[in-house]
Structure formats: structure tokens, C-alpha cells
Amino acid sequence: MQTNPYVPIPVEVAKIITEVTTKDIKTFRFAFLNKEDEENFNYLPGQFAELSIFGKGESPIGIASSPTQKGYLEFTVQRAGVVTSELHSMEEGTRMGVRGPLGNTWPIEYLKGKNIVVVGGGFAFTTLRSLINYMIHDDNRSQFGNITVVYGAREPGLLIYKDEIALWEKRTDLALNVTVDKGDADWKGREGFVPAVCKDVAPSSENAVAVICGPPIMIRFTLPVFFDLGFSKENIYTSLEMRMKCGIGKCGRCNVGHKYVCKDGPVFSLAELDKLTKEY
Ligand SMILES: Cc1cc2nc3c(=O)[nH]c(=O)nc-3n(C[C@H](O)[C@H](O)[C@H](O)COP(=O)(O)OP(=O)(O)OC[C@H]3O[C@@H](n4cnc5c(N)ncnc54)[C@H](O)[C@@H]3O)c2cc1C
Ligand code: FES
């Protein structure tokens, strides 16, 4: 992390990918302007950064690239309000700031040696994509057991990372299950809600950890499936999205009980969340 955590690191928009047919979700690839900043930006999957646009403000966004992808950072951003709309209007070559990496990570060390079930819904798949790319990288794949992925979107046009998913589908060391609530004429894949597909795929809870991220309604119906499969609350992890300001545990904007989501999270196990108040 940079010496002064309030000072954004200068970056340039190197590539913009429009992810969905509605055009309101784009992936931004940033290149660091200074080599030293790039070398010092050490992160792991699950962390986020504040995207900083001068005169507009900052937005906390999960890091969608994996640290195994060198030379750039990627963020997948839905247009929501002031900062994200400004970001969406940018062109390649625009300069702005990134403040981070911030927050904790998916529990990488704990995941090692275990079978991993990754469940994602909608565009909350971003830091899960980072985790998957991290685990399947040649340097890391042998450290993890079976990897099962269930990823769903409302309709085919809302699936993100389509090119990458096509590559993952060809792998034999990753059990990928992509589903849409409702297909269209061209859709040849699965149809069905994420919880139903999880039930159908029925990953074993033996030596396994589930990492789940998505809209609250998806999480609400997915958790009982995993409890039925025998997953304990200690072995189910999720990531919280709260309103944030400083991102470094100073302003008190994001606390849940005695924890700061920006610093102690955003990743928590269900067992940890159970100990907090029910504010999240
Ligand atoms: C740890 C973390 C990771 C996130 N990762 C991503 C990501 O990968 N991609 C992505 O698109 N978004 C992500 N978000 C949400 C993102 O931070 C907000 O959508 C963004 O800050 C909105 O900023 P804005 O200036 O464009 O909108 P504003 O003008 O501030 O607000 C526009 C609308 O968005 C709502 N809003 C603002 N902030 C949040 C928030 N934190 N959560 C929910 N609603 C909010 C406001 O109530 C308002 O209705 C993440 C949030 C957190 C805390
Ligand atoms: S955002 Fe300031 S304490 Fe978490």
C-alpha cells in the first residue's frame, strides 16, 4: 500500500470492456503510471480499492483481476451514480486514481488443500473471478482440491466475463456450471436459479469450503442448500457491501457491530457474521 493511504495512485484506463447488453456494466483495465506503484500494489483476491475521480469522488470497487495477472488491475463496475457514471463515460487513455488495496482477502491460506465451491450471482462475481483465476493459475492449481463453480445471471445478455468463461469451460480441472434464470433462442446452457443449480450439482461438504457472493435474495435461498449439504457456518464465506468513505477503518461509516467492513472485511465467514449484530 502507498505511504499515505488517502493519496490515490495514478493510473491510466488501458482497456474498457462492455460486459452486458444493457451496457451498464463495464470492466476497466488500469495500467499504473509508475512502475514502483505497480510493484508495491500487492493484493490478493477478495480485496477492493477506492476508484478515485478528481472533482467527483471515490467508490469502493472489488478488484476483479487476479494478482497472477501482472501489469494491470481490473475492476468491473455497474453504473450507479456520480462516480460510476463518470467512469462509464471515460475513454481509454484517461488518467485517474486508485486507492488501495483495501480490506481483507478470501481466506487463501485456509482454502489451500480443500475442495472449493464458488457460487456467484449477477455482477457480484467480480472478486470470485479473481479467486478462480488465482486458484487455476499454473503456479497455484496444485494447492487446491476440486474446484466447482456455479455462476448465474438473470438472462444470457447479463452474464459477465463471457470470453473467460468460454476458456474455463474447456478446462478439465474446473467443474463449471453457468446458468440463467431464463434463456433466449440462442441459449444452449442451463436454465434455473442459482440455489436450484447448487442443489442439483450437490457439491460434497467433505473437506470443502463454499465462497458465495451475489444479490441478497440469491444468498438467502442458497445458504439453506449448503447447510443441507452439510457445510458448516465456518466453511461458508461471503463478502459484504456497505456504504464506505475512508476504506481504512477511520471514519466509522461502515461498521457492523464492532467490526469495520472496510478493514476487518469485506470477507467474513457466516460463523463470524453470526457473532455480529444483524445490521448487515
Ligand atoms: C467492498 C465493496 C466492493 C464493491 N464492489 C463493487 C464492484 O465490484 N462493482 C460495482 O459496480 N460496485 C461495487 N460496489 C458498490 C459500489 O461501491 C457503489 O455502487 C458505488 O460506490 C456507487 O458510487 P456512485 O458515486 O456511482 O453512486 P452514488 O452517486 O454515490 O449513489 C448512487 C446510488 O448507489 C447507491 N450506493 C452508493 N454506494 C453504495 C454501496 N456501497 N452499496 C450499495 N449501494 C450504494 C446510492 O444509495 C444511490 O442509490 C462495491 C461496494 C463495496 C463496499
Ligand atoms: S469506510 Fe471509514 S471506517 Fe470503514
GROMACS .gro file of C-alpha atoms and ligand atoms in nm:
model
  337
    1MET     CA    1   0.000   0.000   0.000
    2GLN     CA    2   0.114   0.357  -0.063
    3THR     CA    3   0.271   0.550   0.230
    4ASN     CA    4  -0.023   0.790   0.272
    5PRO     CA    5  -0.338   0.575   0.245
    6TYR     CA    6  -0.551   0.876   0.144
    7VAL     CA    7  -0.346   0.954  -0.165
    8PRO     CA    8  -0.467   0.778  -0.481
    9ILE     CA    9  -0.215   0.603  -0.703
   10PRO     CA   10  -0.214   0.747  -1.057
   11VAL     CA   11  -0.337   0.505  -1.325
   12GLU     CA   12  -0.448   0.519  -1.688
   13VAL     CA   13  -0.751   0.347  -1.837
   14ALA     CA   14  -0.579   0.095  -2.064
   15LYS     CA   15  -0.882  -0.104  -2.181
   16ILE     CA   16  -1.260  -0.092  -2.144
   17ILE     CA   17  -1.477  -0.399  -2.199
   18THR     CA   18  -1.856  -0.361  -2.216
   19GLU     CA   19  -1.972  -0.673  -2.036
   20VAL     CA   20  -2.351  -0.679  -2.077
   21THR     CA   21  -2.607  -0.599  -2.345
   22THR     CA   22  -2.760  -0.325  -2.131
   23LYS     CA   23  -2.413  -0.158  -2.141
   24ASP     CA   24  -2.430  -0.054  -1.777
   25ILE     CA   25  -2.159  -0.295  -1.662
   26LYS     CA   26  -1.807  -0.242  -1.791
   27THR     CA   27  -1.469  -0.383  -1.697
   28PHE     CA   28  -1.194  -0.122  -1.671
   29ARG     CA   29  -0.833  -0.227  -1.702
   30PHE     CA   30  -0.594   0.020  -1.542
   31ALA     CA   31  -0.222   0.047  -1.606
   32PHE     CA   32  -0.005   0.207  -1.340
   33LEU     CA   33   0.170   0.526  -1.446
   34ASN     CA   34   0.470   0.446  -1.221
   35LYS     CA   35   0.649   0.113  -1.217
   36GLU     CA   36   0.718   0.149  -0.844
   37ASP     CA   37   0.345   0.182  -0.766
   38GLU     CA   38   0.278  -0.133  -0.967
   39GLU     CA   39   0.544  -0.327  -0.772
   40ASN     CA   40   0.409  -0.204  -0.437
   41PHE     CA   41   0.044  -0.281  -0.511
   42ASN     CA   42   0.038  -0.627  -0.353
   43TYR     CA   43  -0.310  -0.769  -0.326
   44LEU     CA   44  -0.496  -1.099  -0.300
   45PRO     CA   45  -0.842  -1.200  -0.429
   46GLY     CA   46  -1.127  -1.053  -0.225
   47GLN     CA   47  -0.973  -0.712  -0.169
   48PHE     CA   48  -1.113  -0.387  -0.305
   49ALA     CA   49  -0.987  -0.039  -0.388
   50GLU     CA   50  -1.135   0.310  -0.393
   51LEU     CA   51  -1.160   0.431  -0.753
   52SER     CA   52  -1.089   0.798  -0.731
   53ILE     CA   53  -1.200   1.058  -0.985
   54PHE     CA   54  -1.084   1.413  -0.926
   55GLY     CA   55  -1.375   1.651  -0.866
   56LYS     CA   56  -1.629   1.365  -0.843
   57GLY     CA   57  -1.531   1.145  -0.550
   58GLU     CA   58  -1.444   0.785  -0.474
   59SER     CA   59  -1.621   0.449  -0.500
   60PRO     CA   60  -1.518   0.122  -0.335
   61ILE     CA   61  -1.496  -0.149  -0.602
   62GLY     CA   62  -1.377  -0.511  -0.570
   63ILE     CA   63  -1.059  -0.598  -0.758
   64ALA     CA   64  -1.168  -0.824  -1.043
   65SER     CA   65  -0.824  -0.915  -1.176
   66SER     CA   66  -0.602  -1.172  -1.009
   67PRO     CA   67  -0.254  -1.094  -0.874
   68THR     CA   68  -0.135  -1.366  -1.112
   69GLN     CA   69  -0.225  -1.128  -1.398
   70LYS     CA   70   0.071  -0.896  -1.393
   71GLY     CA   71   0.098  -0.536  -1.510
   72TYR     CA   72  -0.259  -0.418  -1.462
   73LEU     CA   73  -0.565  -0.407  -1.238
   74GLU     CA   74  -0.922  -0.473  -1.347
   75PHE     CA   75  -1.250  -0.360  -1.194
   76THR     CA   76  -1.599  -0.445  -1.318
   77VAL     CA   77  -1.832  -0.157  -1.247
   78GLN     CA   78  -2.206  -0.111  -1.272
   79ARG     CA   79  -2.320   0.240  -1.348
   80ALA     CA   80  -2.498   0.357  -1.030
   81GLY     CA   81  -2.444   0.727  -0.957
   82VAL     CA   82  -2.193   1.011  -0.967
   83VAL     CA   83  -1.856   0.832  -0.966
   84THR     CA   84  -1.952   0.519  -1.156
   85SER     CA   85  -2.134   0.723  -1.427
   86GLU     CA   86  -1.825   0.939  -1.473
   87LEU     CA   87  -1.618   0.622  -1.501
   88HIS     CA   88  -1.855   0.484  -1.763
   89SER     CA   89  -1.815   0.798  -1.972
   90MET     CA   90  -1.436   0.763  -1.979
   91GLU     CA   91  -1.231   0.658  -2.276
   92GLU     CA   92  -0.913   0.458  -2.297
   93GLY     CA   93  -0.617   0.678  -2.211
   94THR     CA   94  -0.796   0.875  -1.937
   95ARG     CA   95  -0.596   0.920  -1.615
   96MET     CA   96  -0.744   0.884  -1.268
   97GLY     CA   97  -0.659   0.736  -0.926
   98VAL     CA   98  -0.683   0.406  -0.739
   99ARG     CA   99  -0.652   0.393  -0.359
  100GLY     CA  100  -0.567   0.054  -0.216
  101PRO     CA  101  -0.551  -0.239  -0.197
  102LEU     CA  102  -0.804  -0.227   0.088
  103GLY     CA  103  -0.979  -0.477   0.314
  104ASN     CA  104  -0.912  -0.842   0.384
  105THR     CA  105  -0.899  -1.125   0.131
  106TRP     CA  106  -1.076  -1.451   0.056
  107PRO     CA  107  -0.914  -1.689   0.309
  108ILE     CA  108  -0.650  -1.816   0.066
  109GLU     CA  109  -0.434  -2.000   0.320
  110TYR     CA  110  -0.740  -2.172   0.471
  111LEU     CA  111  -0.864  -2.270   0.124
  112LYS     CA  112  -0.539  -2.449   0.040
  113GLY     CA  113  -0.571  -2.828   0.042
  114LYS     CA  114  -0.952  -2.808   0.037
  115ASN     CA  115  -1.221  -2.857  -0.225
  116ILE     CA  116  -1.361  -2.519  -0.321
  117VAL     CA  117  -1.716  -2.437  -0.425
  118VAL     CA  118  -1.754  -2.088  -0.574
  119VAL     CA  119  -2.109  -1.956  -0.611
  120GLY     CA  120  -2.177  -1.622  -0.777
  121GLY     CA  121  -2.478  -1.434  -0.899
  122GLY     CA  122  -2.502  -1.128  -1.123
  123PHE     CA  123  -2.213  -0.886  -1.134
  124ALA     CA  124  -2.113  -0.969  -0.774
  125PHE     CA  125  -1.897  -1.232  -0.945
  126THR     CA  126  -1.602  -0.990  -0.966
  127THR     CA  127  -1.379  -1.089  -0.675
  128LEU     CA  128  -1.485  -1.452  -0.728
  129ARG     CA  129  -1.343  -1.425  -1.079
  130SER     CA  130  -1.021  -1.300  -0.920
  131LEU     CA  131  -1.021  -1.600  -0.685
  132ILE     CA  132  -1.089  -1.851  -0.964
  133ASN     CA  133  -0.812  -1.711  -1.185
  134TYR     CA  134  -0.578  -1.716  -0.886
  135MET     CA  135  -0.655  -2.080  -0.800
  136ILE     CA  136  -0.634  -2.214  -1.156
  137HIS     CA  137  -0.305  -2.040  -1.233
  138ASP     CA  138  -0.028  -2.292  -1.307
  139ASP     CA  139   0.169  -2.175  -1.001
  140ASN     CA  140  -0.126  -2.235  -0.765
  141ARG     CA  141  -0.358  -2.505  -0.905
  142SER     CA  142  -0.193  -2.796  -0.721
  143GLN     CA  143  -0.250  -2.624  -0.386
  144PHE     CA  144  -0.630  -2.654  -0.413
  145GLY     CA  145  -0.853  -2.961  -0.442
  146ASN     CA  146  -1.158  -2.985  -0.670
  147ILE     CA  147  -1.296  -2.653  -0.782
  148THR     CA  148  -1.668  -2.631  -0.854
  149VAL     CA  149  -1.820  -2.308  -0.983
  150VAL     CA  150  -2.188  -2.215  -1.006
  151TYR     CA  151  -2.242  -1.879  -1.173
  152GLY     CA  152  -2.580  -1.738  -1.266
  153ALA     CA  153  -2.737  -1.432  -1.422
  154ARG     CA  154  -3.096  -1.336  -1.494
  155GLU     CA  155  -3.052  -1.377  -1.871
  156PRO     CA  156  -2.769  -1.464  -2.113
  157GLY     CA  157  -2.703  -1.099  -2.201
  158LEU     CA  158  -2.629  -1.025  -1.835
  159LEU     CA  159  -2.351  -1.283  -1.796
  160ILE     CA  160  -2.015  -1.113  -1.748
  161TYR     CA  161  -1.666  -1.236  -1.847
  162LYS     CA  162  -1.810  -1.440  -2.137
  163ASP     CA  163  -1.476  -1.488  -2.316
  164GLU     CA  164  -1.307  -1.607  -1.999
  165ILE     CA  165  -1.595  -1.839  -1.914
  166ALA     CA  166  -1.559  -1.997  -2.259
  167LEU     CA  167  -1.193  -2.072  -2.173
  168TRP     CA  168  -1.281  -2.209  -1.827
  169GLU     CA  169  -1.538  -2.440  -1.990
  170LYS     CA  170  -1.255  -2.616  -2.175
  171ARG     CA  171  -1.063  -2.694  -1.857
  172THR     CA  172  -1.081  -3.037  -1.702
  173ASP     CA  173  -0.967  -2.917  -1.358
  174LEU     CA  174  -1.268  -2.690  -1.302
  175ALA     CA  175  -1.634  -2.801  -1.284
  176LEU     CA  176  -1.816  -2.502  -1.427
  177ASN     CA  177  -2.194  -2.463  -1.410
  178VAL     CA  178  -2.325  -2.149  -1.575
  179THR     CA  179  -2.696  -2.087  -1.551
  180VAL     CA  180  -2.950  -1.821  -1.644
  181ASP     CA  181  -3.292  -1.769  -1.490
  182LYS     CA  182  -3.439  -1.761  -1.838
  183GLY     CA  183  -3.259  -1.839  -2.164
  184ASP     CA  184  -3.323  -1.695  -2.510
  185ALA     CA  185  -3.340  -1.856  -2.855
  186ASP     CA  186  -2.958  -1.884  -2.875
  187TRP     CA  187  -2.902  -2.012  -2.521
  188LYS     CA  188  -2.790  -2.377  -2.510
  189GLY     CA  189  -2.681  -2.387  -2.147
  190ARG     CA  190  -2.856  -2.444  -1.818
  191GLU     CA  191  -3.169  -2.265  -1.709
  192GLY     CA  192  -3.259  -2.229  -1.343
  193PHE     CA  193  -3.195  -2.021  -1.035
  194VAL     CA  194  -2.856  -2.049  -0.865
  195PRO     CA  195  -2.990  -2.221  -0.547
  196ALA     CA  196  -3.163  -2.489  -0.759
  197VAL     CA  197  -2.847  -2.549  -0.963
  198CYS     CA  198  -2.641  -2.577  -0.641
  199LYS     CA  199  -2.889  -2.836  -0.517
  200ASP     CA  200  -2.863  -3.023  -0.846
  201VAL     CA  201  -2.481  -3.011  -0.859
  202ALA     CA  202  -2.475  -3.106  -0.488
  203PRO     CA  203  -2.105  -3.049  -0.413
  204SER     CA  204  -1.976  -3.262  -0.126
  205SER     CA  205  -1.908  -3.079   0.201
  206GLU     CA  206  -1.621  -3.319   0.274
  207ASN     CA  207  -1.306  -3.109   0.328
  208ALA     CA  208  -1.482  -2.830   0.137
  209VAL     CA  209  -1.532  -2.456   0.167
  210ALA     CA  210  -1.804  -2.257  -0.011
  211VAL     CA  211  -1.743  -1.900  -0.120
  212ILE     CA  212  -2.070  -1.727  -0.205
  213CYS     CA  213  -2.133  -1.380  -0.344
  214GLY     CA  214  -2.442  -1.236  -0.505
  215PRO     CA  215  -2.763  -1.045  -0.457
  216PRO     CA  216  -2.918  -1.086  -0.108
  217ILE     CA  217  -3.213  -1.287  -0.245
  218MET     CA  218  -2.975  -1.537  -0.408
  219ILE     CA  219  -2.773  -1.572  -0.088
  220ARG     CA  220  -3.090  -1.616   0.121
  221PHE     CA  221  -3.203  -1.915  -0.087
  222THR     CA  222  -2.857  -2.059  -0.149
  223LEU     CA  223  -2.745  -2.087   0.213
  224PRO     CA  224  -3.006  -2.349   0.315
  225VAL     CA  225  -2.890  -2.565   0.023
  226PHE     CA  226  -2.535  -2.560   0.159
  227PHE     CA  227  -2.650  -2.627   0.514
  228ASP     CA  228  -2.845  -2.929   0.384
  229LEU     CA  229  -2.530  -3.046   0.206
  230GLY     CA  230  -2.351  -3.039   0.542
  231PHE     CA  231  -2.143  -2.722   0.510
  232SER     CA  232  -2.084  -2.557   0.849
  233LYS     CA  233  -2.100  -2.181   0.900
  234GLU     CA  234  -1.722  -2.185   0.950
  235ASN     CA  235  -1.685  -2.317   0.596
  236ILE     CA  236  -1.910  -2.070   0.414
  237TYR     CA  237  -1.762  -1.731   0.326
  238THR     CA  238  -1.920  -1.424   0.173
  239SER     CA  239  -1.832  -1.060   0.107
  240LEU     CA  240  -2.033  -0.764   0.240
  241GLU     CA  241  -2.104  -0.442   0.052
  242MET     CA  242  -2.160  -0.148   0.286
  243ARG     CA  243  -2.152   0.226   0.227
  244MET     CA  244  -1.791   0.333   0.272
  245LYS     CA  245  -1.592   0.652   0.283
  246CYS     CA  246  -1.232   0.620   0.404
  247GLY     CA  247  -1.192   0.247   0.340
  248ILE     CA  248  -0.925   0.220   0.611
  249GLY     CA  249  -1.117   0.194   0.939
  250LYS     CA  250  -1.101   0.564   1.035
  251CYS     CA  251  -1.436   0.728   0.960
  252GLY     CA  252  -1.680   0.481   1.119
  253ARG     CA  253  -1.905   0.481   0.814
  254CYS     CA  254  -1.913   0.108   0.753
  255ASN     CA  255  -1.926  -0.062   1.090
  256VAL     CA  256  -2.135  -0.369   1.163
  257GLY     CA  257  -2.136  -0.421   1.537
  258HIS     CA  258  -1.775  -0.371   1.646
  259LYS     CA  259  -1.626  -0.458   1.307
  260TYR     CA  260  -1.537  -0.223   1.023
  261VAL     CA  261  -1.638  -0.385   0.697
  262CYS     CA  262  -1.367  -0.188   0.512
  263LYS     CA  263  -1.084  -0.310   0.736
  264ASP     CA  264  -1.199  -0.630   0.912
  265GLY     CA  265  -1.389  -0.732   0.596
  266PRO     CA  266  -1.537  -0.725   0.341
  267VAL     CA  267  -1.486  -1.105   0.358
  268PHE     CA  268  -1.644  -1.286   0.654
  269SER     CA  269  -1.741  -1.644   0.730
  270LEU     CA  270  -2.104  -1.700   0.827
  271ALA     CA  271  -1.977  -1.800   1.172
  272GLU     CA  272  -1.811  -1.459   1.208
  273LEU     CA  273  -2.122  -1.280   1.083
  274ASP     CA  274  -2.335  -1.467   1.337
  275LYS     CA  275  -2.132  -1.305   1.615
  276LEU     CA  276  -2.207  -0.955   1.482
  277THR     CA  277  -2.534  -0.768   1.511
  278LYS     CA  278  -2.789  -0.825   1.237
  279GLU     CA  279  -2.726  -0.484   1.075
  280TYR     CA  280  -2.578  -0.622   0.755
  281LIG     C1  281  -1.632  -0.359  -0.072
  281LIG     C2  282  -1.720  -0.315  -0.186
  281LIG     C3  283  -1.700  -0.368  -0.312
  281LIG     C4  284  -1.780  -0.326  -0.419
  281LIG     N1  285  -1.754  -0.381  -0.542
  281LIG     C5  286  -1.824  -0.337  -0.647
  281LIG     C6  287  -1.793  -0.387  -0.777
  281LIG     O1  288  -1.704  -0.473  -0.795
  281LIG     N2  289  -1.861  -0.336  -0.882
  281LIG     C7  290  -1.959  -0.239  -0.865
  281LIG     O2  291  -2.018  -0.196  -0.966
  281LIG     N3  292  -1.994  -0.194  -0.744
  281LIG     C8  293  -1.927  -0.239  -0.635
  281LIG     N4  294  -1.958  -0.188  -0.511
  281LIG     C9  295  -2.067  -0.088  -0.499
  281LIG    C10  296  -2.014   0.050  -0.538
  281LIG     O3  297  -1.920   0.091  -0.441
  281LIG    C11  298  -2.126   0.156  -0.548
  281LIG     O4  299  -2.218   0.120  -0.647
  281LIG    C12  300  -2.065   0.289  -0.586
  281LIG     O5  301  -1.985   0.337  -0.479
  281LIG    C13  302  -2.167   0.392  -0.619
  281LIG     O6  303  -2.097   0.513  -0.637
  281LIG     P1  304  -2.155   0.631  -0.724
  281LIG     O7  305  -2.080   0.758  -0.689
  281LIG     O8  306  -2.157   0.597  -0.868
  281LIG     O9  307  -2.304   0.639  -0.676
  281LIG     P2  308  -2.371   0.745  -0.577
  281LIG    O10  309  -2.397   0.870  -0.656
  281LIG    O11  310  -2.293   0.757  -0.451
  281LIG    O12  311  -2.503   0.668  -0.546
  281LIG    C14  312  -2.586   0.613  -0.649
  281LIG    C15  313  -2.678   0.507  -0.593
  281LIG    O13  314  -2.598   0.395  -0.546
  281LIG    C16  315  -2.623   0.371  -0.408
  281LIG     N5  316  -2.495   0.331  -0.345
  281LIG    C17  317  -2.388   0.407  -0.324
  281LIG     N6  318  -2.290   0.337  -0.264
  281LIG    C18  319  -2.338   0.213  -0.245
  281LIG    C19  320  -2.286   0.094  -0.185
  281LIG     N7  321  -2.164   0.086  -0.131
  281LIG     N8  322  -2.366  -0.014  -0.184
  281LIG    C20  323  -2.488  -0.010  -0.237
  281LIG     N9  324  -2.542   0.099  -0.295
  281LIG    C21  325  -2.469   0.209  -0.297
  281LIG    C22  326  -2.677   0.502  -0.355
  281LIG    O14  327  -2.764   0.482  -0.246
  281LIG    C23  328  -2.754   0.556  -0.472
  281LIG    O15  329  -2.882   0.499  -0.480
  281LIG    C24  330  -1.882  -0.229  -0.401
  281LIG    C25  331  -1.903  -0.175  -0.273
  281LIG    C26  332  -1.823  -0.217  -0.167
  281LIG    C27  333  -1.844  -0.158  -0.034
  282FES     S1  334  -1.524   0.329   0.546
  282FES    FE1  335  -1.435   0.452   0.702
  282FES     S2  336  -1.429   0.314   0.871
  282FES    FE2  337  -1.491   0.189   0.704
   0.00000   0.00000   0.00000
